[in-house]
Amino acid sequence: MDFVQTNIDGLLAGSAYALLALGFSLVFGIMRQINLAYGSSLLVGAALAVWLEPILGLGVVGLFLLTVVACVLAGLYVERLCFAPNRGKTGATVPMIASFAIWMQLDEVSSHLLPSRTHNFPGLEIPPMFFGDLYLRGDQIVQFVVAFTSIAALYYLIYKTRFGLLLRATAGNAETAFLLGAPTGRLRLMTFLLAGFLGGISTFLILSADGQVTPLFGLWSTFKGLIAMMIGGVGSLPGAVIGGLLLGLIEAHSSTQFGAEYRDITTFGILFLILIIRPGGIMGVSAYRTGRLAQERI
Amino acid sequence: MSVYVASILTNMALISFLALSAYLVLVVGVVSFGQQAFFGVGAYVTATVTSIYGGHAVTGVFIGMLSGAACALVLAILTVRLSGLYFAISTLCFAELCRLGLLQVRAPFDIDGRTTGPDGPEGFSNIRWIFEHNYSVQDFLVLTTVCLVALLGLLFLLERSRIMLRARLVGQDSILAQSLGLRPILYRIVFVTLSGGVAGFGGGLFALFNTYIEPNMFGVMLGVHGLAYAVIGGLGAPIGPLIGVAIDIGLLESIRAISAYRMIAFGGLVALLLILLPQGLISPRFVARMRRWRKLFHV
């Protein structure tokens, strides 16, 4: 029974990681770049929302909308400052470092917005459910359901609409897509806004399940999203979902087996092994291989 | 010189070692988020040698440097296949594994009535070598500066050699380098190992100067700061990373009025600098231009 409970806990936590990983995967899939400022842009969104909410007095729904809007705006800021001006200049390194610089900046902004270490984040008041011995937290169930609804909506958007077709064309070959008339610059911006939107939803869900927001959330969400993406498969949307769920399961099992202090060691160890043995992640081998082939072509 | 100024300058010199090690990795065209691991390993090994085994600081820092280089060699060999982003993330993983591993090492020793030795999250305290040998902060500043200048001298010699020229070619275009008969992987392994040595050396000095170290000092933030200094300084010459350090710590930390908003200013500054000068302040192109000017005036 404990085993089943651990699996359930892992999957519920993993749904949040999957949402975070989708943000990274979208940006990497379309632009082949890593947005290190993603976690801190979510943190600054949450900080802004927590800071504004008592002033405006909107309640939980207002807080949710504020978080999403603030995260989208933070994504816009990061894209305009780090990624749009550096496109096609010096490969992927410069935007990555620039996004790191913005990470530090946004972390500092958030710690000014949240002067004490922890701030209360109003949760969704949902009673827990019991199935025999199994214990399910209500807010985590909501998190799971919302996560999978968003993933389904994203899937529809990317594989069934004209906008998604343009996005996939840009991801496949940006130059050809541009020559055929796709507004690649605007599409890249839209990718960031979409990632910010998804990030805003996941930020609200994670923070309301925790009941608090701390300045460490930025680093935490960057790490979890990045690790889940790397495990599942770089730039692959199903990979991000699988990676997120797997990360949740790995964490839950390693902390029940070896104790909480070995949880991160196991996670990083598994990621390191995956990178060495199967660098593209579980689902993303094709993305890795095309990148490599393109590099080796003379 | 007051103790405050001397300790800021010493910290600048110490972080310069980290920035230079990030520079050495960037020269061969890969990005490492893991230089702090070698810095931390160097610090822990030096601390162990000097305060548990009673070794001399020179021995300690030397062994620290070797162990940093050894860790880097292991990492470089494990990650030969990886390129670009994958290499960056694997270095990050490696560094976090080192940090989390050090958090689990608990071997406190009792030497002369003082607890020393690694003690998990409590850290490694009482590294008393500089007290026992009556080094003041100013003396240590002189020592660190001499080491840094010696390292810069070595790097300038390296810069004039063919090895560096070839390494730069590998960094700029590894396919072209390969077609000219160079082996990019070999250069990468050598330079990553060198960078580990430089970082380990700096870490050793850091442990001696700080007298207390803990694994969480060597988190991601430390390594990425070193990387940011190297990137804004530019890859043209080894002096570049030092300029990066001077801008951040020297300028922003010493102006007290903005020190609370330091990261806001520095982060924005780095992002803007990278838009204007994506190759950093002292870019290879800048260095080449300077060389041409020098020829014009001297001949």
XYZ file of C-alpha atoms in Angstrom:
597
model
C 0.000 0.000 0.000
C 2.903 2.288 0.795
C 4.282 1.580 -2.646
C 1.046 2.656 -4.321
C 0.873 5.774 -2.134
C 4.460 6.707 -3.076
C 3.625 6.296 -6.761
C 0.538 8.491 -6.401
C 2.511 11.179 -4.539
C 5.213 11.040 -7.191
C 2.774 11.377 -10.079
C 0.918 14.261 -8.426
C 4.157 16.154 -7.807
C 5.352 15.161 -11.276
C 2.400 16.855 -12.974
C 3.729 20.218 -11.751
C 7.217 19.358 -13.012
C 5.725 18.396 -16.362
C 4.120 21.835 -16.707
C 7.429 23.539 -15.846
C 9.299 21.306 -18.291
C 6.811 22.193 -21.056
C 7.851 25.849 -20.731
C 11.482 24.938 -21.252
C 10.695 22.480 -24.018
C 8.605 24.981 -25.975
C 11.431 27.522 -25.974
C 14.079 24.933 -26.736
C 11.997 23.175 -29.376
C 11.234 26.357 -31.325
C 14.434 28.334 -30.799
C 17.073 25.734 -29.808
C 17.891 27.955 -26.865
C 17.668 27.630 -23.123
C 15.898 30.285 -21.134
C 17.617 30.176 -17.761
C 15.531 33.103 -16.556
C 12.331 31.046 -16.832
C 12.122 30.093 -13.155
C 12.888 33.567 -11.937
C 10.413 35.119 -14.369
C 7.778 32.886 -12.757
C 9.014 33.939 -9.314
C 8.780 37.612 -10.201
C 5.280 37.003 -11.565
C 4.230 35.349 -8.311
C 5.917 38.084 -6.260
C 4.155 40.815 -8.224
C 0.823 39.057 -7.804
C 1.302 38.580 -4.051
C 2.394 42.200 -3.736
C -0.505 43.599 -5.781
C -3.292 41.352 -4.519
C -3.792 43.003 -1.072
C -3.755 46.437 -2.756
C -6.433 45.498 -5.284
C -8.268 42.996 -3.063
C -9.355 40.516 -5.697
C -9.436 37.171 -3.895
C -8.104 33.838 -5.109
C -9.416 34.114 -8.693
C -7.900 37.588 -8.997
C -4.608 36.261 -7.657
C -4.642 33.510 -10.275
C -5.260 35.982 -13.108
C -2.639 38.381 -11.732
C -0.050 35.588 -11.528
C -0.669 34.484 -15.101
C -0.578 38.039 -16.489
C 2.557 38.918 -14.519
C 4.325 35.737 -15.669
C 3.451 36.484 -19.299
C 4.784 40.042 -18.901
C 7.983 38.734 -17.303
C 8.364 36.329 -20.247
C 7.941 39.261 -22.640
C 10.646 41.201 -20.788
C 13.090 38.271 -20.936
C 12.478 37.670 -24.631
C 12.879 41.315 -25.596
C 16.056 41.802 -23.561
C 17.887 38.488 -23.950
C 16.683 36.631 -27.002
C 15.318 39.041 -29.619
C 18.420 41.299 -29.864
C 20.927 38.427 -29.887
C 19.299 36.313 -32.560
C 21.648 34.721 -35.051
C 24.709 36.559 -33.783
C 26.826 34.139 -31.826
C 24.934 30.905 -31.414
C 23.158 29.832 -28.289
C 25.740 30.870 -25.695
C 25.175 34.616 -25.578
C 21.385 34.499 -25.082
C 21.875 31.816 -22.427
C 24.307 33.986 -20.469
C 22.099 37.045 -20.954
C 19.122 35.097 -19.615
C 21.239 34.075 -16.668
C 22.039 37.735 -15.960
C 18.327 38.510 -16.070
C 17.762 35.567 -13.707
C 19.946 37.289 -11.097
C 18.198 40.584 -11.729
C 14.672 39.195 -11.422
C 15.630 37.256 -8.269
C 16.790 40.495 -6.705
C 13.613 42.294 -7.791
C 11.516 39.523 -6.230
C 13.414 39.633 -2.963
C 12.681 43.356 -2.812
C 9.008 42.656 -3.502
C 8.986 39.902 -0.839
C 11.003 41.408 1.991
C 10.431 38.608 4.514
C 11.632 35.121 3.624
C 8.248 33.456 3.289
C 4.981 34.957 2.193
C 1.599 33.438 2.499
C 0.120 32.323 -0.828
C -3.625 31.705 -0.474
C -4.404 28.122 -1.375
C -7.406 26.432 -2.892
C -9.436 25.191 0.065
C -10.245 21.683 -1.136
C -10.654 18.849 1.358
C -8.448 15.759 0.913
C -9.878 12.517 -0.406
C -9.440 9.026 0.971
C -9.626 5.758 -0.931
C -9.184 3.072 1.702
C -5.695 3.725 3.036
C -4.745 6.023 0.191
C -4.568 9.724 0.954
C -5.026 12.241 -1.842
C -4.653 15.968 -1.316
C -7.482 17.877 -2.972
C -5.337 20.744 -4.285
C -2.874 18.279 -5.794
C -5.697 16.499 -7.611
C -6.761 19.865 -9.036
C -3.134 20.465 -10.004
C -2.988 17.121 -11.795
C -6.245 17.695 -13.661
C -5.384 21.258 -14.659
C -1.895 20.185 -15.738
C -3.259 17.538 -18.062
C -5.978 19.830 -19.408
C -3.317 22.416 -20.260
C -1.157 19.786 -21.883
C -4.104 18.618 -23.994
C -4.898 22.208 -24.967
C -1.261 22.797 -25.894
C -1.245 19.634 -27.977
C -4.356 20.802 -29.825
C -2.819 24.248 -30.375
C 0.434 22.907 -31.761
C -0.751 19.982 -33.858
C -4.234 21.068 -34.996
C -4.172 24.817 -35.645
C -2.581 27.079 -38.245
C -0.613 28.864 -35.533
C 0.792 25.518 -34.407
C 1.732 24.665 -37.976
C 3.677 27.942 -38.231
C 5.366 27.197 -34.908
C 6.365 23.730 -36.036
C 7.654 25.099 -39.335
C 9.823 27.595 -37.436
C 11.067 24.836 -35.176
C 11.941 22.628 -38.139
C 13.808 25.175 -40.185
C 13.519 28.831 -39.269
C 15.141 30.183 -42.463
C 12.883 28.258 -44.820
C 9.833 29.176 -42.751
C 10.839 32.844 -42.925
C 11.343 32.698 -46.695
C 7.913 31.125 -47.068
C 6.379 34.061 -45.220
C 6.131 32.897 -41.611
C 6.596 35.839 -39.218
C 9.364 34.009 -37.300
C 10.233 36.939 -35.021
C 6.640 37.284 -33.864
C 6.297 33.514 -33.545
C 9.304 33.381 -31.244
C 7.783 36.100 -29.106
C 4.514 34.168 -29.055
C 6.409 31.068 -27.915
C 7.743 32.988 -24.953
C 4.320 34.354 -24.104
C 2.852 30.859 -24.337
C 5.605 29.517 -22.074
C 4.912 32.368 -19.651
C 1.185 31.563 -19.731
C 1.769 27.870 -18.968
C 4.331 28.886 -16.357
C 1.843 31.231 -14.714
C -0.706 28.422 -14.398
C 1.857 26.033 -12.941
C 3.229 28.705 -10.588
C -0.217 29.337 -9.163
C -0.901 25.611 -8.756
C 2.457 24.820 -7.125
C 2.466 27.814 -4.804
C -1.130 27.350 -3.700
C -0.382 23.694 -2.935
C 2.631 24.843 -0.874
C 0.681 27.702 0.718
C 3.685 30.027 0.553
C 6.122 31.732 -1.809
C 9.815 32.091 -0.997
C 12.648 33.700 -3.016
C 14.036 30.180 -3.582
C 11.140 29.327 -5.915
C 13.011 30.722 -8.932
C 16.010 28.422 -8.620
C 13.786 25.503 -7.677
C 11.497 25.793 -10.696
C 14.388 26.339 -13.119
C 16.084 23.200 -11.826
C 12.980 21.028 -11.795
C 11.860 22.147 -15.251
C 15.303 21.779 -16.757
C 15.925 18.355 -15.209
C 12.493 17.070 -16.232
C 13.081 18.290 -19.780
C 16.557 16.754 -19.988
C 15.346 13.390 -18.633
C 12.299 13.224 -20.869
C 13.762 14.519 -24.063
C 15.069 17.851 -25.192
C 12.590 19.895 -27.163
C 9.947 17.178 -27.274
C 6.553 17.948 -25.771
C 5.554 14.340 -24.907
C 9.105 13.983 -23.560
C 8.590 16.913 -21.201
C 5.427 15.324 -19.800
C 7.046 11.909 -19.383
C 10.163 13.500 -17.903
C 8.131 15.490 -15.399
C 6.167 12.455 -14.231
C 9.343 10.329 -14.078
C 11.122 13.012 -12.064
C 8.226 13.060 -9.612
C 8.333 9.265 -9.290
C 12.139 9.195 -8.904
C 12.012 11.834 -6.193
C 9.187 10.164 -4.301
C 10.835 6.735 -4.381
C 14.345 7.918 -3.566
C 13.152 9.933 -0.596
C 11.173 6.993 0.818
C 14.030 4.551 0.122
C 17.114 6.544 1.119
C 15.729 9.518 3.042
C 15.069 13.085 1.965
C 18.707 14.205 1.908
C 19.563 11.724 -0.853
C 16.651 12.805 -3.057
C 18.583 15.481 -4.960
C 21.696 13.319 -5.238
C 19.657 10.555 -6.890
C 17.984 13.033 -9.236
C 21.212 14.670 -10.382
C 22.963 11.308 -10.576
C 20.274 9.903 -12.858
C 20.321 13.027 -15.020
C 24.120 12.865 -15.310
C 23.949 9.203 -16.328
C 21.217 9.917 -18.881
C 23.286 12.753 -20.366
C 26.321 10.493 -20.704
C 24.553 7.386 -21.957
C 21.653 8.837 -23.946
C 22.288 12.569 -24.374
C 18.973 13.451 -26.020
C 16.909 12.182 -23.106
C 14.327 9.450 -23.354
C 12.193 10.901 -26.154
C 14.423 13.569 -27.660
C 17.068 11.475 -29.387
C 15.990 12.625 -32.836
C 16.369 16.298 -31.879
C 19.812 15.564 -30.503
C 20.861 13.605 -33.556
C 19.691 16.188 -36.118
C 21.550 18.890 -34.167
C 24.654 16.797 -34.177
C 24.394 15.883 -37.844
C 23.872 19.530 -38.790
C 27.013 20.339 -36.852
C 29.087 17.636 -38.449
C 28.014 18.447 -41.992
C 30.733 20.300 -43.866
C 45.297 49.976 3.524
C 42.348 49.133 5.729
C 41.330 45.531 6.394
C 37.996 46.142 4.644
C 39.571 47.275 1.378
C 42.192 44.522 1.565
C 39.570 41.833 2.025
C 37.471 43.144 -0.877
C 40.571 43.155 -3.085
C 41.512 39.632 -1.949
C 38.017 38.395 -2.721
C 38.267 39.996 -6.155
C 41.573 38.217 -6.766
C 40.138 34.897 -5.568
C 37.048 35.095 -7.752
C 39.346 36.032 -10.648
C 40.768 32.502 -10.525
C 37.269 31.180 -11.064
C 36.643 33.653 -13.888
C 39.928 32.654 -15.543
C 39.003 28.989 -15.303
C 35.661 29.735 -16.977
C 37.621 31.656 -19.635
C 39.820 28.629 -20.382
C 36.735 26.498 -20.989
C 35.074 29.170 -23.134
C 38.187 29.407 -25.327
C 37.599 25.871 -26.653
C 34.007 26.749 -27.452
C 32.012 25.104 -24.674
C 30.204 26.622 -21.717
C 30.603 25.216 -18.234
C 28.228 25.877 -15.356
C 30.345 23.671 -13.116
C 33.602 25.495 -12.406
C 32.527 26.014 -8.792
C 32.891 22.255 -8.230
C 36.632 22.358 -8.924
C 36.906 25.495 -6.796
C 35.114 23.715 -3.957
C 37.125 20.512 -4.309
C 40.354 22.536 -4.242
C 39.144 24.365 -1.134
C 38.185 21.169 0.698
C 41.392 19.332 -0.212
C 43.578 22.278 0.809
C 41.697 22.611 4.066
C 42.114 18.891 4.763
C 45.841 18.916 4.001
C 46.639 22.004 6.052
C 44.408 21.629 9.083
C 44.017 17.870 9.514
C 47.369 16.570 8.275
C 49.253 19.692 9.320
C 50.738 20.239 5.868
C 52.230 23.495 4.641
C 49.913 25.846 2.739
C 51.995 25.493 -0.439
C 51.632 21.699 -0.323
C 47.940 22.103 0.434
C 47.204 24.474 -2.423
C 49.298 22.358 -4.789
C 47.399 19.192 -3.905
C 44.150 21.178 -4.113
C 45.089 22.286 -7.616
C 45.910 18.708 -8.650
C 42.632 17.370 -7.288
C 40.663 20.117 -9.061
C 42.424 19.188 -12.294
C 41.779 15.475 -11.672
C 38.037 16.072 -11.178
C 37.953 18.174 -14.339
C 39.762 15.447 -16.275
C 37.215 12.868 -15.156
C 34.352 15.178 -16.140
C 35.942 15.991 -19.507
C 36.454 12.314 -20.341
C 32.918 11.374 -19.293
C 31.410 14.125 -21.426
C 33.500 13.817 -24.606
C 30.459 13.082 -26.740
C 28.391 16.019 -25.556
C 28.263 19.338 -27.311
C 27.028 22.797 -26.441
C 23.976 22.803 -24.245
C 24.321 19.145 -23.213
C 27.853 19.758 -21.992
C 26.696 22.828 -20.041
C 23.923 20.907 -18.310
C 26.169 17.926 -17.543
C 28.737 20.226 -15.890
C 25.908 21.705 -13.849
C 24.861 18.204 -12.777
C 28.423 17.264 -11.921
C 28.884 20.371 -9.794
C 25.625 19.834 -7.946
C 26.577 16.190 -7.336
C 29.893 17.366 -5.869
C 28.144 19.895 -3.641
C 25.484 17.438 -2.473
C 28.165 14.782 -1.947
C 30.227 17.147 0.219
C 27.082 17.856 2.244
C 27.039 14.158 3.185
C 30.712 13.964 4.238
C 30.824 14.066 8.016
C 34.277 13.501 9.454
C 34.882 16.070 12.196
C 38.314 15.888 13.831
C 39.401 17.240 17.156
C 42.792 18.909 16.815
C 44.267 20.939 19.698
C 40.863 21.220 21.301
C 39.244 22.697 18.175
C 36.796 20.932 15.893
C 37.905 20.930 12.312
C 37.346 18.749 9.262
C 34.336 18.447 6.978
C 31.074 18.243 8.874
C 28.281 18.103 6.309
C 26.185 21.267 6.147
C 27.994 22.641 9.213
C 30.998 23.116 6.976
C 34.721 22.895 7.500
C 35.707 25.277 10.265
C 38.979 26.308 11.912
C 41.299 26.330 8.926
C 43.879 28.169 10.975
C 46.982 28.134 8.797
C 47.125 31.886 8.204
C 46.576 32.600 11.913
C 49.233 30.152 13.005
C 51.746 31.687 10.649
C 50.782 35.286 11.436
C 49.607 36.334 8.019
C 47.556 39.515 8.121
C 44.829 40.248 5.576
C 47.195 42.616 3.771
C 49.928 39.955 3.584
C 47.453 37.497 2.167
C 46.364 40.071 -0.407
C 49.983 40.400 -1.562
C 50.321 36.610 -1.715
C 47.108 36.183 -3.734
C 48.026 39.002 -6.092
C 51.469 37.492 -6.707
C 49.830 34.137 -7.532
C 47.301 35.807 -9.821
C 49.974 37.794 -11.647
C 52.067 34.639 -12.045
C 49.034 32.825 -13.480
C 48.353 35.713 -15.851
C 51.993 35.602 -16.951
C 51.706 31.894 -17.697
C 48.480 32.491 -19.603
C 50.093 35.264 -21.653
C 52.928 32.882 -22.549
C 50.320 30.268 -23.472
C 48.484 32.908 -25.501
C 51.593 33.440 -27.654
C 52.012 29.730 -28.267
C 50.548 27.641 -31.044
C 48.503 25.586 -28.601
C 46.294 28.555 -27.776
C 45.951 29.512 -31.439
C 44.764 25.992 -32.242
C 42.477 25.896 -29.215
C 40.860 29.131 -30.397
C 40.345 27.604 -33.819
C 38.685 24.597 -32.187
C 36.475 26.994 -30.245
C 35.505 29.053 -33.281
C 34.925 26.255 -35.758
C 35.580 22.718 -34.673
C 34.767 21.307 -38.117
C 37.399 23.511 -39.747
C 39.864 22.519 -37.024
C 39.099 18.873 -37.649
C 39.641 19.235 -41.383
C 43.043 20.823 -40.665
C 44.047 17.721 -38.750
C 43.456 18.891 -35.190
C 41.531 16.794 -32.701
C 38.950 19.047 -31.021
C 38.211 16.507 -28.295
C 41.838 16.429 -27.185
C 41.972 20.221 -26.903
C 38.738 20.216 -24.973
C 39.998 17.629 -22.486
C 43.291 19.485 -21.989
C 41.677 22.884 -21.513
C 38.933 21.650 -19.205
C 41.612 19.940 -17.097
C 43.684 23.138 -17.029
C 40.610 25.099 -15.997
C 39.997 22.612 -13.186
C 43.557 23.165 -11.992
C 43.169 26.947 -12.028
C 39.856 26.753 -10.176
C 41.284 24.276 -7.635
C 44.223 26.581 -6.991
C 41.902 29.529 -6.398
C 39.707 27.370 -4.172
C 42.710 26.415 -2.048
C 43.612 30.056 -1.490
C 39.947 30.781 -0.773
C 39.864 28.142 1.978
C 43.032 29.517 3.576
C 41.737 33.077 3.447
C 38.200 32.397 4.636
C 39.205 29.942 7.416
C 35.687 28.485 7.141
C 34.092 26.807 4.155
C 30.806 25.006 3.618
C 29.462 23.118 0.605
C 26.711 25.659 -0.021
C 29.313 28.343 -0.758
C 30.046 26.413 -3.939
C 26.533 26.489 -5.369
C 25.509 27.223 -8.952
C 25.454 30.971 -8.331
C 29.201 31.082 -7.694
C 30.083 29.228 -10.886
C 27.750 31.211 -13.056
C 29.083 34.481 -11.694
C 32.555 33.368 -12.763
C 31.143 32.511 -16.179
C 29.381 35.868 -16.475
C 32.636 37.704 -15.673
C 34.465 35.777 -18.377
C 31.714 36.434 -20.922
C 31.399 40.178 -20.351
C 35.179 40.521 -20.105
C 35.564 38.878 -23.474
C 37.622 36.055 -24.881
C 40.336 38.142 -26.494
C 42.878 38.087 -23.672
C 43.141 36.702 -20.116
C 42.788 40.233 -18.769
C 39.134 40.201 -19.920
C 37.741 38.116 -17.023
C 39.528 40.365 -14.535
C 37.771 43.386 -16.012
C 34.478 41.543 -15.562
C 35.300 40.913 -11.903
C 36.363 44.532 -11.432
C 33.089 45.809 -12.899
C 30.925 43.669 -10.653
C 32.696 43.511 -7.319
C 34.930 46.552 -7.583
C 32.471 49.036 -8.959
C 29.104 47.840 -7.745
C 29.935 46.426 -4.342
C 32.102 49.338 -3.292
C 29.455 51.939 -4.115
C 27.461 51.398 -0.940
C 24.386 53.302 -2.073
C 23.515 50.764 -4.751
C 24.795 47.625 -3.059
C 21.261 46.532 -2.155
C 20.292 46.799 -5.817
C 23.603 45.403 -7.050
C 22.204 42.392 -8.859
C 19.480 44.452 -10.524
C 22.133 46.804 -11.883
C 24.663 44.101 -12.759
C 22.122 41.791 -14.383
C 20.746 44.577 -16.562
C 24.267 45.754 -17.382
C 25.353 42.281 -18.515
C 22.273 41.849 -20.707
C 22.772 45.270 -22.323
C 26.516 44.705 -22.775
C 25.815 41.421 -24.523
C 23.436 43.163 -26.943
C 25.997 45.859 -27.757
C 29.146 43.718 -27.591
C 28.183 40.049 -27.888
C 31.854 39.063 -27.765
C 32.562 40.910 -24.541
C 34.670 43.982 -23.813
C 38.059 42.546 -24.840
C 36.886 40.533 -27.840
C 39.323 38.667 -30.101
C 38.586 41.270 -32.782
C 39.496 44.078 -30.374
C 42.805 42.357 -29.571
C 43.618 41.935 -33.261
C 42.851 45.605 -33.879
C 45.108 46.643 -31.005
C 47.921 44.537 -32.459
C 47.544 46.291 -35.819
C 47.659 49.722 -34.171
C 50.742 48.752 -32.226
C 52.502 47.752 -35.419
C 51.548 51.050 -37.008
C 53.214 53.088 -34.278
C 56.249 50.941 -33.588
C 57.587 50.282 -37.040
